[in-house]
PDB file of N, CA and C in Angstrom:
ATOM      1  N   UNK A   1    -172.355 112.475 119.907  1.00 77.00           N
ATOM      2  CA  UNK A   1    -171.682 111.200 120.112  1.00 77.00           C
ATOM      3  C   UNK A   1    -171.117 110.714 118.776  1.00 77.00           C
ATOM      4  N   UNK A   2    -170.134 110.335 118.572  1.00 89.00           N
ATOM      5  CA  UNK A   2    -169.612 109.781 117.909  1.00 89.00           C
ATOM      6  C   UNK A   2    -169.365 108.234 117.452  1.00 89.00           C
ATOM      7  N   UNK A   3    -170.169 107.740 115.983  1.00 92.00           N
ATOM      8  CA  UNK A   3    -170.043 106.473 116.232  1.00 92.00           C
ATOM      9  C   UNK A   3    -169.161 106.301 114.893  1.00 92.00           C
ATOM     10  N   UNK A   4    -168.563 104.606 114.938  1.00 93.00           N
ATOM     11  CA  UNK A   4    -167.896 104.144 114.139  1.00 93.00           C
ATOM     12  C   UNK A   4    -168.156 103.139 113.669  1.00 93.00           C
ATOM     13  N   UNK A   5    -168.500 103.207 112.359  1.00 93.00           N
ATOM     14  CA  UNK A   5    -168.671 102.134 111.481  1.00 93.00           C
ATOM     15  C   UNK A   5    -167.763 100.626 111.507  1.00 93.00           C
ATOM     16  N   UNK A   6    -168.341  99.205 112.141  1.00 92.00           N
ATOM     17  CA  UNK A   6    -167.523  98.467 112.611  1.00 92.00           C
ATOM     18  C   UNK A   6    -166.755  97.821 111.528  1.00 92.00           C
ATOM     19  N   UNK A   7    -167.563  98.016 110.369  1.00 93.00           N
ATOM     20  CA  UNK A   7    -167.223  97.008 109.149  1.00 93.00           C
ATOM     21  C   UNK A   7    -165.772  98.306 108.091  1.00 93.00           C
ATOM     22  N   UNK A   8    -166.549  98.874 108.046  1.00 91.00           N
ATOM     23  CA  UNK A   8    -165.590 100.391 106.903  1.00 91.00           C
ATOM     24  C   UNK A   8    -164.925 101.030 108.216  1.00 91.00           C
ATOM     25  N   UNK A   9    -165.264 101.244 109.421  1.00 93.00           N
ATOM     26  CA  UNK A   9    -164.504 102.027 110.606  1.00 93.00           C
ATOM     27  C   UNK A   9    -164.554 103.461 109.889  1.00 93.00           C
ATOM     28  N   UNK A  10    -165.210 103.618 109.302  1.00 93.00           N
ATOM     29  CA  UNK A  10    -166.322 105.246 109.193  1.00 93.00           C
ATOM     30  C   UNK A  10    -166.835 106.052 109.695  1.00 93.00           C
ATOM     31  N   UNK A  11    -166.599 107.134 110.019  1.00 95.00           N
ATOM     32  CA  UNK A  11    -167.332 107.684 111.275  1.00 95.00           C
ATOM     33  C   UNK A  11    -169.023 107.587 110.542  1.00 95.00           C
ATOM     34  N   UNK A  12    -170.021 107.385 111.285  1.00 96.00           N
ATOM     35  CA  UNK A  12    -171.234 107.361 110.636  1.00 96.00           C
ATOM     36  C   UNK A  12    -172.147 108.477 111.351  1.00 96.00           C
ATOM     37  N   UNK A  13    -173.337 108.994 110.118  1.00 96.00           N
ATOM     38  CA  UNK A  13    -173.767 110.779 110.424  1.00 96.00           C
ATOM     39  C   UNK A  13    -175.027 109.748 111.270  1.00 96.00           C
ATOM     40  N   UNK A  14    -175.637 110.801 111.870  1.00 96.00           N
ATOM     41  CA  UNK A  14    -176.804 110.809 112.414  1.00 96.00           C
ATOM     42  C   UNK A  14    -178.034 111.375 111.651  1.00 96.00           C
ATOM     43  N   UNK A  15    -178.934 110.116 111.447  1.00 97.00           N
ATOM     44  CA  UNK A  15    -180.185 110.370 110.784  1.00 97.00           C
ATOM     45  C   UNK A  15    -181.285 110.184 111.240  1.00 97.00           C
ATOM     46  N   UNK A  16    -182.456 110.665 110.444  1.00 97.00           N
ATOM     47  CA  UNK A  16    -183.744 110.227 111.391  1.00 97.00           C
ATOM     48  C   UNK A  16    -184.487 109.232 110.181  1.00 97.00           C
ATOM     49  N   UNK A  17    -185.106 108.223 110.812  1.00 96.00           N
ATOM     50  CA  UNK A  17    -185.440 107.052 109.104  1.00 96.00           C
ATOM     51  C   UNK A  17    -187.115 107.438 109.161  1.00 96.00           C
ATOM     52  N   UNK A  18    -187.728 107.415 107.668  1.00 93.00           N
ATOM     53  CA  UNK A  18    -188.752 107.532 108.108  1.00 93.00           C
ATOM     54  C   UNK A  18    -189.427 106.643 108.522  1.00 93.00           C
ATOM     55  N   UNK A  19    -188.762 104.936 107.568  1.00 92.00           N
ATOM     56  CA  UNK A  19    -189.390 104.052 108.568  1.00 92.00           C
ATOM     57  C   UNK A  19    -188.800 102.645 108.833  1.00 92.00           C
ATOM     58  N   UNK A  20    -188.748 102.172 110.088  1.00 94.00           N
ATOM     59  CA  UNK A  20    -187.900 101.075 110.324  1.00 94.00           C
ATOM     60  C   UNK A  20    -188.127  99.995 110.960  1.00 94.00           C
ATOM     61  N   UNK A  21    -187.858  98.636 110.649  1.00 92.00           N
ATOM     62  CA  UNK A  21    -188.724  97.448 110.682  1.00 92.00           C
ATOM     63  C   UNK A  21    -188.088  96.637 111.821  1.00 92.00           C
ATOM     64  N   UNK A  22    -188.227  97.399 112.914  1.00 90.00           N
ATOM     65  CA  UNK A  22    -187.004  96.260 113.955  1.00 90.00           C
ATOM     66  C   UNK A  22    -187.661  94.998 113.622  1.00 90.00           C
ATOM     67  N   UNK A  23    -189.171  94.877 114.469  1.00 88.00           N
ATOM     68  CA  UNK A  23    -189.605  92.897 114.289  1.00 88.00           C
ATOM     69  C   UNK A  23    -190.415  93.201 112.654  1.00 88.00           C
ATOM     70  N   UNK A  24    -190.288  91.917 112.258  1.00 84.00           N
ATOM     71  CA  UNK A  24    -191.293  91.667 111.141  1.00 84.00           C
ATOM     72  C   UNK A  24    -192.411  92.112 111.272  1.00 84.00           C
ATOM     73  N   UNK A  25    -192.801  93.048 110.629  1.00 81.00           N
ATOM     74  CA  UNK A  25    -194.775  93.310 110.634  1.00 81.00           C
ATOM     75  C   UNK A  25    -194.676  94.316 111.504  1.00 81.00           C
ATOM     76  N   UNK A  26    -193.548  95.161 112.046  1.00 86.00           N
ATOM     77  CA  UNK A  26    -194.081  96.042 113.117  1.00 86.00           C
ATOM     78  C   UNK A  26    -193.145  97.225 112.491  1.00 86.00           C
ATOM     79  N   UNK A  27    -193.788  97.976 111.653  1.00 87.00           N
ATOM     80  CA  UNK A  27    -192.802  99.521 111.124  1.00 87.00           C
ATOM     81  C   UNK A  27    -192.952 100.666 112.293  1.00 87.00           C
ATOM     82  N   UNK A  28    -192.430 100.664 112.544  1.00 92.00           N
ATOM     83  CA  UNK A  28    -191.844 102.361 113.213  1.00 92.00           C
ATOM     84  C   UNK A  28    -191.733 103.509 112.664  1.00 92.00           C
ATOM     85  N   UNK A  29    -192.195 105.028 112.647  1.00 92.00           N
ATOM     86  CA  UNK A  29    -191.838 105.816 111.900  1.00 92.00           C
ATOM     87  C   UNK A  29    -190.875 106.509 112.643  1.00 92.00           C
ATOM     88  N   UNK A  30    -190.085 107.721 111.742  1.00 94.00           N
ATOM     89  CA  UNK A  30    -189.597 108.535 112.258  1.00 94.00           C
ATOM     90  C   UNK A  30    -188.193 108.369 113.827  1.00 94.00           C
ATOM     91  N   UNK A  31    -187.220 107.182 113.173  1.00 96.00           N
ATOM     92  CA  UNK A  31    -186.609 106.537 113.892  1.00 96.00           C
ATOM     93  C   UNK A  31    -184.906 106.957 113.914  1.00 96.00           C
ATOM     94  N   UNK A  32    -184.650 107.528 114.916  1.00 96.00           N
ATOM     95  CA  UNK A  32    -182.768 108.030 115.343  1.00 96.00           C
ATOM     96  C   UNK A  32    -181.759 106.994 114.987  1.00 96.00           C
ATOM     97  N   UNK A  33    -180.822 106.924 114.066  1.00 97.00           N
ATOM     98  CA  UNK A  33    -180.046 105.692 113.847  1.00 97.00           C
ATOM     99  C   UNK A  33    -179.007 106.576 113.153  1.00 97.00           C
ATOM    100  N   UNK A  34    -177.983 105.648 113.566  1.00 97.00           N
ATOM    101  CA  UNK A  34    -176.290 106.463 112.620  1.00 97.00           C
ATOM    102  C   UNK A  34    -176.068 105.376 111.376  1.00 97.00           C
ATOM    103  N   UNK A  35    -176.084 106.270 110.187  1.00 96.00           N
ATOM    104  CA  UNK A  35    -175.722 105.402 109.041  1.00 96.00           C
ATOM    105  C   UNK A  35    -174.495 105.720 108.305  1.00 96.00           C
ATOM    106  N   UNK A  36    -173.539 104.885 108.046  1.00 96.00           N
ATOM    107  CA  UNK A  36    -172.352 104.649 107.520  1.00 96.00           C
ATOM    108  C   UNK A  36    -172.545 105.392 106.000  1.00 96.00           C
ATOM    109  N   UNK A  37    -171.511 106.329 106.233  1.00 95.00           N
ATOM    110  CA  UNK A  37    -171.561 106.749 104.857  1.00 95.00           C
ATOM    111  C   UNK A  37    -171.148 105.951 103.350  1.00 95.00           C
ATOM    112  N   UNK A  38    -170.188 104.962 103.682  1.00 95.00           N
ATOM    113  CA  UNK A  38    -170.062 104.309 102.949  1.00 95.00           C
ATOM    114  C   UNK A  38    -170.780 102.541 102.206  1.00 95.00           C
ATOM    115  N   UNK A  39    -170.889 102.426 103.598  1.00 95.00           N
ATOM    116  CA  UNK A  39    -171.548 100.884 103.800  1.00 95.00           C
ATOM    117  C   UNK A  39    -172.689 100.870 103.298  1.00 95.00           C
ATOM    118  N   UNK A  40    -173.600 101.975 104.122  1.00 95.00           N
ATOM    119  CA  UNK A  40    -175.039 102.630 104.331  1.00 95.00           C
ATOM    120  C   UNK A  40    -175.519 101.662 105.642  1.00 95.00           C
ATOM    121  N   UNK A  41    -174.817 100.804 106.173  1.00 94.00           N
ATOM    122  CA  UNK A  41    -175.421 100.267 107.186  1.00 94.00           C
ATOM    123  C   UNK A  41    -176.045 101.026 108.307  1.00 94.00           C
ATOM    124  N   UNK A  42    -177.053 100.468 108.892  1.00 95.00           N
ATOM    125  CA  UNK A  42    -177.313 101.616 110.597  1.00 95.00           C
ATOM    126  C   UNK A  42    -177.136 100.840 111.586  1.00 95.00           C
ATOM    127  N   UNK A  43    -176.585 101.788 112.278  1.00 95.00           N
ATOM    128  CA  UNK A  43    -175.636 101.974 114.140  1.00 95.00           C
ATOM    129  C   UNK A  43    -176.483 102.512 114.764  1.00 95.00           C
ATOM    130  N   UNK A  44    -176.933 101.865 115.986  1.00 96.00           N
ATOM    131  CA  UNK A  44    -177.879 102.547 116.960  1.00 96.00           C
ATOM    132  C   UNK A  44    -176.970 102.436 117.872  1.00 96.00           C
ATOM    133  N   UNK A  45    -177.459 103.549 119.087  1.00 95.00           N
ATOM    134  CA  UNK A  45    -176.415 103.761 120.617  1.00 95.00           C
ATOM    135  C   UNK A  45    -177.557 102.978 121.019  1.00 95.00           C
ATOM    136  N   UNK A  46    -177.240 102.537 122.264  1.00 95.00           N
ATOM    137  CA  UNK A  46    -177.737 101.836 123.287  1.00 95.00           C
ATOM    138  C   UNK A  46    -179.278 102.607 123.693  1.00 95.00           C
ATOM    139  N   UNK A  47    -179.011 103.504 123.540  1.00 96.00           N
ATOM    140  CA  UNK A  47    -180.499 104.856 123.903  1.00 96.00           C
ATOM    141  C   UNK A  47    -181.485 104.430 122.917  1.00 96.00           C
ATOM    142  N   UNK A  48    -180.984 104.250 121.627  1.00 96.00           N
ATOM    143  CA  UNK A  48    -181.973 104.614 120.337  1.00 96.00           C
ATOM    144  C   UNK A  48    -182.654 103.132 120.760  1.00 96.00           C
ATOM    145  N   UNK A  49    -181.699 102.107 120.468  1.00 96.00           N
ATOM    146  CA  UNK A  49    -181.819 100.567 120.620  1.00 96.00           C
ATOM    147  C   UNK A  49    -183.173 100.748 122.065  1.00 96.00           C
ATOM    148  N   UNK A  50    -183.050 101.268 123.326  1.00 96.00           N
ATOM    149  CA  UNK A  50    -183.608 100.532 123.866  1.00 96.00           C
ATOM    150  C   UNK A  50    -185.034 101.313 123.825  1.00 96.00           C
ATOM    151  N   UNK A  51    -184.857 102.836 123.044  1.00 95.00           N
ATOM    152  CA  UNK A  51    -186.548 103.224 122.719  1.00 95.00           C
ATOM    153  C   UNK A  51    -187.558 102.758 121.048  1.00 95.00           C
ATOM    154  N   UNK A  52    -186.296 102.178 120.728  1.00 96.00           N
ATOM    155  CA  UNK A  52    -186.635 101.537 119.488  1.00 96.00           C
ATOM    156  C   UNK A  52    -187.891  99.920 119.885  1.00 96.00           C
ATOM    157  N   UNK A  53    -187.188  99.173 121.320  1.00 95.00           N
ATOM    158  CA  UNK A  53    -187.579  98.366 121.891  1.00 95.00           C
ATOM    159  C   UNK A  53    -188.773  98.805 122.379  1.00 95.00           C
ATOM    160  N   UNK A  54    -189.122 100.165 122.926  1.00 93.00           N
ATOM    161  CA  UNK A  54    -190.068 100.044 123.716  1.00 93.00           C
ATOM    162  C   UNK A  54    -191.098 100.368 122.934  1.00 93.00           C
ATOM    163  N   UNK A  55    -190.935 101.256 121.699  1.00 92.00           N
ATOM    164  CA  UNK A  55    -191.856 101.582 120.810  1.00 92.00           C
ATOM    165  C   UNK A  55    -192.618 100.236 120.325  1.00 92.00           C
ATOM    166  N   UNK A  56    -191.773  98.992 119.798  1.00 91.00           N
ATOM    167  CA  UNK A  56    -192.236  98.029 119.167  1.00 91.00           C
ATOM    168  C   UNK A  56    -192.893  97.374 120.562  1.00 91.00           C
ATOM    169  N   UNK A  57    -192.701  97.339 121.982  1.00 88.00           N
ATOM    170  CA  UNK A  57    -194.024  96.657 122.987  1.00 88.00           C
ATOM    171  C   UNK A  57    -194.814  97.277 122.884  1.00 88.00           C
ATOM    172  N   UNK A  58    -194.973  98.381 122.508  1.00 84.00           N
ATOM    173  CA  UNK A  58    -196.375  99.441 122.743  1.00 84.00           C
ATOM    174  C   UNK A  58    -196.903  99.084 121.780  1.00 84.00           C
ATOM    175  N   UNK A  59    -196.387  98.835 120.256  1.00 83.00           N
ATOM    176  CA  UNK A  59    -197.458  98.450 119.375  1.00 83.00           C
ATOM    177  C   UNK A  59    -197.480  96.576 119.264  1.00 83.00           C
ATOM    178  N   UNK A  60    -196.999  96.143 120.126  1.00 81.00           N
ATOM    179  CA  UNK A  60    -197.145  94.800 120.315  1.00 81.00           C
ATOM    180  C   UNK A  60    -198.922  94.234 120.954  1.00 81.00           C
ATOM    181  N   UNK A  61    -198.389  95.204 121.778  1.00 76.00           N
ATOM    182  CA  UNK A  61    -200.002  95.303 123.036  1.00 76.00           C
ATOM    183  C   UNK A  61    -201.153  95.374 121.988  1.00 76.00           C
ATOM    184  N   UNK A  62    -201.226  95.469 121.149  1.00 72.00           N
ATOM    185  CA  UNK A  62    -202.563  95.858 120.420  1.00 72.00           C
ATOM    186  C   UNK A  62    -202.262  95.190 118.788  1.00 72.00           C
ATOM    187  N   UNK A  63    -201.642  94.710 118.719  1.00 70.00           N
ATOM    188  CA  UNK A  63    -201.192  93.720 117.504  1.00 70.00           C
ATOM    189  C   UNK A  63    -201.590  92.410 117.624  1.00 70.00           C
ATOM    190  N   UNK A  64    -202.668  92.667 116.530  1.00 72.00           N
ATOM    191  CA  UNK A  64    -203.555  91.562 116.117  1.00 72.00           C
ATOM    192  C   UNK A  64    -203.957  91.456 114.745  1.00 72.00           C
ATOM    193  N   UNK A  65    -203.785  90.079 114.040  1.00 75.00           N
ATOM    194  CA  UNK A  65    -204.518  90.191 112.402  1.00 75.00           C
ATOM    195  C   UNK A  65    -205.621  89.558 112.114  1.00 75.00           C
ATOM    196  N   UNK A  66    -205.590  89.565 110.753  1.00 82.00           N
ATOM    197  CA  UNK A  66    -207.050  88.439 110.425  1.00 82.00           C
ATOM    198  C   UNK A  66    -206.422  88.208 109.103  1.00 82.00           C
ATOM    199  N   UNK A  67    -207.073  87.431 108.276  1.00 88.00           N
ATOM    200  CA  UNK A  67    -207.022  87.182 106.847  1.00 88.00           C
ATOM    201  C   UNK A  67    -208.462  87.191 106.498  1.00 88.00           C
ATOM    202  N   UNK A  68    -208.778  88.020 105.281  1.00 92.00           N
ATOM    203  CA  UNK A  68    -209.724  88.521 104.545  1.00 92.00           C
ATOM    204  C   UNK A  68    -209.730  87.717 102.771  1.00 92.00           C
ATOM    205  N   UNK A  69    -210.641  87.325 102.834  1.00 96.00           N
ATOM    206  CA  UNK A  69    -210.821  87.531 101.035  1.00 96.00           C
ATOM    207  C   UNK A  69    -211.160  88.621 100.319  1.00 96.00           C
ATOM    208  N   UNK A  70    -210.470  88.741  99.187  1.00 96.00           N
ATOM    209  CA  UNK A  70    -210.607  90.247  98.375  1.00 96.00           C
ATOM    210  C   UNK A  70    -211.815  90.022  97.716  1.00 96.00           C
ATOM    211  N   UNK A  71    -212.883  90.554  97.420  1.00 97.00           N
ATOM    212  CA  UNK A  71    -214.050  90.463  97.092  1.00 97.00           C
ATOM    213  C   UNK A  71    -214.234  91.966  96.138  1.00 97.00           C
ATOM    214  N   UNK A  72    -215.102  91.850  95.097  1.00 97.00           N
ATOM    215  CA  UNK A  72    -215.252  92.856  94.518  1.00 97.00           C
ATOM    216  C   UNK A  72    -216.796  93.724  94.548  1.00 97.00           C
ATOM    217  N   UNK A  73    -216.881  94.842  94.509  1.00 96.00           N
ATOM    218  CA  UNK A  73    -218.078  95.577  94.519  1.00 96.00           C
ATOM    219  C   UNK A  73    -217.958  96.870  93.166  1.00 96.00           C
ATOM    220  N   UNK A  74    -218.636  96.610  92.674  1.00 96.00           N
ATOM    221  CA  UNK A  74    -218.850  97.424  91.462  1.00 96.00           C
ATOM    222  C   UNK A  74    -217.482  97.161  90.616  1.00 96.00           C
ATOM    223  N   UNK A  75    -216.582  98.303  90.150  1.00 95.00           N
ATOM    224  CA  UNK A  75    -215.823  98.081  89.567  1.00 95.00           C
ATOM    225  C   UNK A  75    -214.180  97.954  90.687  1.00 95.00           C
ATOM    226  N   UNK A  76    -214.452  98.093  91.566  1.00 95.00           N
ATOM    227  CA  UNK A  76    -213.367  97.832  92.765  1.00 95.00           C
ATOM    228  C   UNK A  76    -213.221  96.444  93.390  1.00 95.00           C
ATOM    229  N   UNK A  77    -212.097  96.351  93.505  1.00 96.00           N
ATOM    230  CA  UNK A  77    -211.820  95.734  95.054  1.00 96.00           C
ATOM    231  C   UNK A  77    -212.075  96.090  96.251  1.00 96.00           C
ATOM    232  N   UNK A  78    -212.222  95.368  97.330  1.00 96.00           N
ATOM    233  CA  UNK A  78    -212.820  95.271  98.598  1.00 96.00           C
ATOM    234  C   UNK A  78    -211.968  94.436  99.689  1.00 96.00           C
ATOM    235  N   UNK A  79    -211.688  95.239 100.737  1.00 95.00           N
ATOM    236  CA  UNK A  79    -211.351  93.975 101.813  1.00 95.00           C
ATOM    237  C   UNK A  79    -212.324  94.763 102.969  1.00 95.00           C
ATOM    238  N   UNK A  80    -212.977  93.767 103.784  1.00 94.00           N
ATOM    239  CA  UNK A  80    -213.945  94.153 104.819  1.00 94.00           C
ATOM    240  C   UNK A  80    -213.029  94.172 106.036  1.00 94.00           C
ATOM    241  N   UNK A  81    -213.538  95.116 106.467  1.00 92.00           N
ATOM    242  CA  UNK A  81    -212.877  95.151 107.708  1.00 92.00           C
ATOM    243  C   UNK A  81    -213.574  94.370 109.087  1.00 92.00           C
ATOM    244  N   UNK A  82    -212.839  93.706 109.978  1.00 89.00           N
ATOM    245  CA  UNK A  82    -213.429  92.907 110.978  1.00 89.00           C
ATOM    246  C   UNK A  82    -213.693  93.887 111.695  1.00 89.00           C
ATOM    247  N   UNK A  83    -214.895  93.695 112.432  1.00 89.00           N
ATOM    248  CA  UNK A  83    -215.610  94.249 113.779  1.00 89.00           C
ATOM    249  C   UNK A  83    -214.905  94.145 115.184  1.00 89.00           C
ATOM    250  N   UNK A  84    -213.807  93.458 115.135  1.00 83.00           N
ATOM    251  CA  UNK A  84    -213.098  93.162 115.917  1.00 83.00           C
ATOM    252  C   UNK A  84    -211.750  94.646 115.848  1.00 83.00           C
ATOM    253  N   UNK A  85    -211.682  94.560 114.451  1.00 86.00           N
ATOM    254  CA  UNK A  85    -210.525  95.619 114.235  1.00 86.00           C
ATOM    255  C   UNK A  85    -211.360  96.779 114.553  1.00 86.00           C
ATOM    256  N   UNK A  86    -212.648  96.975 113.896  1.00 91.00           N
ATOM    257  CA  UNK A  86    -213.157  98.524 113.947  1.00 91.00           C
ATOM    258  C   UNK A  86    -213.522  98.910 115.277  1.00 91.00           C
ATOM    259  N   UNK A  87    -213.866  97.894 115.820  1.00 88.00           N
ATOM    260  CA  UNK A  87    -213.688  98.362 117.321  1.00 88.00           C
ATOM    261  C   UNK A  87    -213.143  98.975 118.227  1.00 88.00           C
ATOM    262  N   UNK A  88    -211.672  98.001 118.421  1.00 82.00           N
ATOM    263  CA  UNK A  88    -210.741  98.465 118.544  1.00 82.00           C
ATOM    264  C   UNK A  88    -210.168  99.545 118.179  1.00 82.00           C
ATOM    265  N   UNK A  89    -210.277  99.835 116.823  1.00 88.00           N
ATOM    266  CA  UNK A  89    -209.497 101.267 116.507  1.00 88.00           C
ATOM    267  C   UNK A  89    -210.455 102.605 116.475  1.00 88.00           C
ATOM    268  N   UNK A  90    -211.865 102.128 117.003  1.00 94.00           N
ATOM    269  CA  UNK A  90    -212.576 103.274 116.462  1.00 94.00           C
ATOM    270  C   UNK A  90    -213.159 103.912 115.299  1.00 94.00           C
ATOM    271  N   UNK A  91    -213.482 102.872 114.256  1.00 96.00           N
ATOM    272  CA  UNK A  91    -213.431 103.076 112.729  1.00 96.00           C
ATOM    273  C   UNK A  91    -214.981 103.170 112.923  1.00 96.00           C
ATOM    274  N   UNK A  92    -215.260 104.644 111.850  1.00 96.00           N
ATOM    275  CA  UNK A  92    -216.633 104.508 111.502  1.00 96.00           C
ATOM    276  C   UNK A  92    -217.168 105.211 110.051  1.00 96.00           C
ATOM    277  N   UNK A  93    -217.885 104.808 109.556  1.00 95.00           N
ATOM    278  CA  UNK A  93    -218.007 105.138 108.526  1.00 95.00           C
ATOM    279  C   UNK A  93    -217.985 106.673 108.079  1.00 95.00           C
ATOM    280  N   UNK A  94    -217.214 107.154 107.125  1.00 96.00           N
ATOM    281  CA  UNK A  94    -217.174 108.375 106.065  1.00 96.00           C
ATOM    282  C   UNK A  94    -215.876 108.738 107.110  1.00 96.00           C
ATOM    283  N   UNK A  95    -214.857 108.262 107.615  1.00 96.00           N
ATOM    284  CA  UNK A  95    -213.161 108.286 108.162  1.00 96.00           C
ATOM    285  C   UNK A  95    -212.787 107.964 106.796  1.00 96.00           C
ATOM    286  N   UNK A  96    -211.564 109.075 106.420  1.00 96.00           N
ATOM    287  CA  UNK A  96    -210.803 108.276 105.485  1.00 96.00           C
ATOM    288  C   UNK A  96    -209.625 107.834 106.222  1.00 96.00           C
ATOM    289  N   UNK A  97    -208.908 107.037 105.046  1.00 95.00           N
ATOM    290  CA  UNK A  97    -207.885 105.923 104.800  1.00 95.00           C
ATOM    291  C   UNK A  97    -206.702 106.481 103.749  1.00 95.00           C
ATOM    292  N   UNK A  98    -205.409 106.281 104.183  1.00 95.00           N
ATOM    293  CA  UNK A  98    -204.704 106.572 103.325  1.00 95.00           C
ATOM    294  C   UNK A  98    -203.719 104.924 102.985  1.00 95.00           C
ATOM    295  N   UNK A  99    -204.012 104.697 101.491  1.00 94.00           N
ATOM    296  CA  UNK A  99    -203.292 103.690 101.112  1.00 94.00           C
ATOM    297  C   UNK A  99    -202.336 103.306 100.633  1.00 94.00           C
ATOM    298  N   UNK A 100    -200.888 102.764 100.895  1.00 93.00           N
ATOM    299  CA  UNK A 100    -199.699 103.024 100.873  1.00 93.00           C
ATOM    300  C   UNK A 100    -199.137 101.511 100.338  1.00 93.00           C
ATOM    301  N   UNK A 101    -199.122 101.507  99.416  1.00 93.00           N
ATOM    302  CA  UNK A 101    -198.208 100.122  98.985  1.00 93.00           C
ATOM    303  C   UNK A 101    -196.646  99.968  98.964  1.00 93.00           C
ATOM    304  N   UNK A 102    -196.394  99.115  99.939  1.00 88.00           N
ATOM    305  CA  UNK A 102    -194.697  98.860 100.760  1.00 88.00           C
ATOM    306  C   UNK A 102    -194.502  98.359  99.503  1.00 88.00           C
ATOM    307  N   UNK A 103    -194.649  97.745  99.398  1.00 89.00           N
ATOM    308  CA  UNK A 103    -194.015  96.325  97.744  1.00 89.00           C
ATOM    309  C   UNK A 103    -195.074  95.840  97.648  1.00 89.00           C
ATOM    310  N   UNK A 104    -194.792  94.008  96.641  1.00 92.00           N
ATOM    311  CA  UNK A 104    -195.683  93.876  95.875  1.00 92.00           C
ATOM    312  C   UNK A 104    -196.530  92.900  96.910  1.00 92.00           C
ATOM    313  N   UNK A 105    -196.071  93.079  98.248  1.00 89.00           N
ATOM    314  CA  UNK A 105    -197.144  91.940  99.111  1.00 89.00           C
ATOM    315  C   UNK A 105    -197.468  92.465 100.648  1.00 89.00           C
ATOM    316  N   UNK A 106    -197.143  93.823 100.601  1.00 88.00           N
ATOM    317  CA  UNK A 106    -197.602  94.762 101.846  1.00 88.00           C
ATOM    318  C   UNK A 106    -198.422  95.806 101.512  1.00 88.00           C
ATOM    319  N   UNK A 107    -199.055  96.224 102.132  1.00 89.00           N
ATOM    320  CA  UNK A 107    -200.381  97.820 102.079  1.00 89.00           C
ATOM    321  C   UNK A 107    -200.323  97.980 103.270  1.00 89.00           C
ATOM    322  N   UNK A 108    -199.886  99.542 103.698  1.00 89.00           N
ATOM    323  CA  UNK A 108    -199.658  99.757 104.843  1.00 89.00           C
ATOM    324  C   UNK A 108    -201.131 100.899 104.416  1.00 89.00           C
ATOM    325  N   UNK A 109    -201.628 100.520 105.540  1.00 91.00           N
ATOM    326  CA  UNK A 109    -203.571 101.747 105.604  1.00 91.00           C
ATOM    327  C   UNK A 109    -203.229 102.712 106.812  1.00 91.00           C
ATOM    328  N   UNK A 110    -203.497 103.652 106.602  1.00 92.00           N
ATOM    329  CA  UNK A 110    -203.374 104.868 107.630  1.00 92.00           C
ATOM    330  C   UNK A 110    -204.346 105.215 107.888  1.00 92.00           C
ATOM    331  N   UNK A 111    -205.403 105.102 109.053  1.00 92.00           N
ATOM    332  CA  UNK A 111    -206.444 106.313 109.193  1.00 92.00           C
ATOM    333  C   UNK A 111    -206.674 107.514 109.529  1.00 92.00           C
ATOM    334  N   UNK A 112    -207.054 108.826 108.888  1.00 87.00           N
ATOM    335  CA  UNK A 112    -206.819 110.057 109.218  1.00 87.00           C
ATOM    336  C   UNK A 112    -208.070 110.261 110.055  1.00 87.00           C
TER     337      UNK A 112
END
């Protein structure tokens, strides 16, 4: 399919992002979008747009936060995790965590 850049009228390539923020607080990985070669803007078809949508209800359904105080133990920092979260996700002790700093006011945690 062929799309066109509305602003430059560019034809724009087809990429895959690794990660993309339709709502606030909800990243997506690994996401189909056409980006303007010149602009760099991204063009979604109607397809991408409406599985882009459904991805972000699926992680809506289970999107929930807390706020923690950072607390220290030995020579580290600490944030405890709620019983509410470990529940839910299945967390138990000696699982690792992979820790990923977005910028200077996001940490995205992965559990392997």
């Amino acid at each position: 399919m062929k799309m066109i850049c509305t602003k430059c009228k560019q034809e724009a390539k087809k990429v895959v992002l690794d990660s993309y923020e339709h709502e606030r607080g909800i990243k997506l990985k690994d996401v189909e979008a056409y980006e303007c070669p010149k602009c760099h803007e991204f063009i979604f078809t109607e397809k991408q747009m409406e599985e882009i949508e459904k991805r972000t209800e699926a992680i809506k359904v289970h999107n929930f936060s807390f706020e923690r105080k950072i607390t220290v133990s030995g020579r580290s920092l600490v944030i405890n995790i709620p019983e509410d979260i470990t529940r839910h996700m299945k967390l138990v002790k000696g699982m690792r965590a992979r820790l990923t700093p977005i910028d200077d006011k996001e940490l995205l945690i992965e559990i392997k």
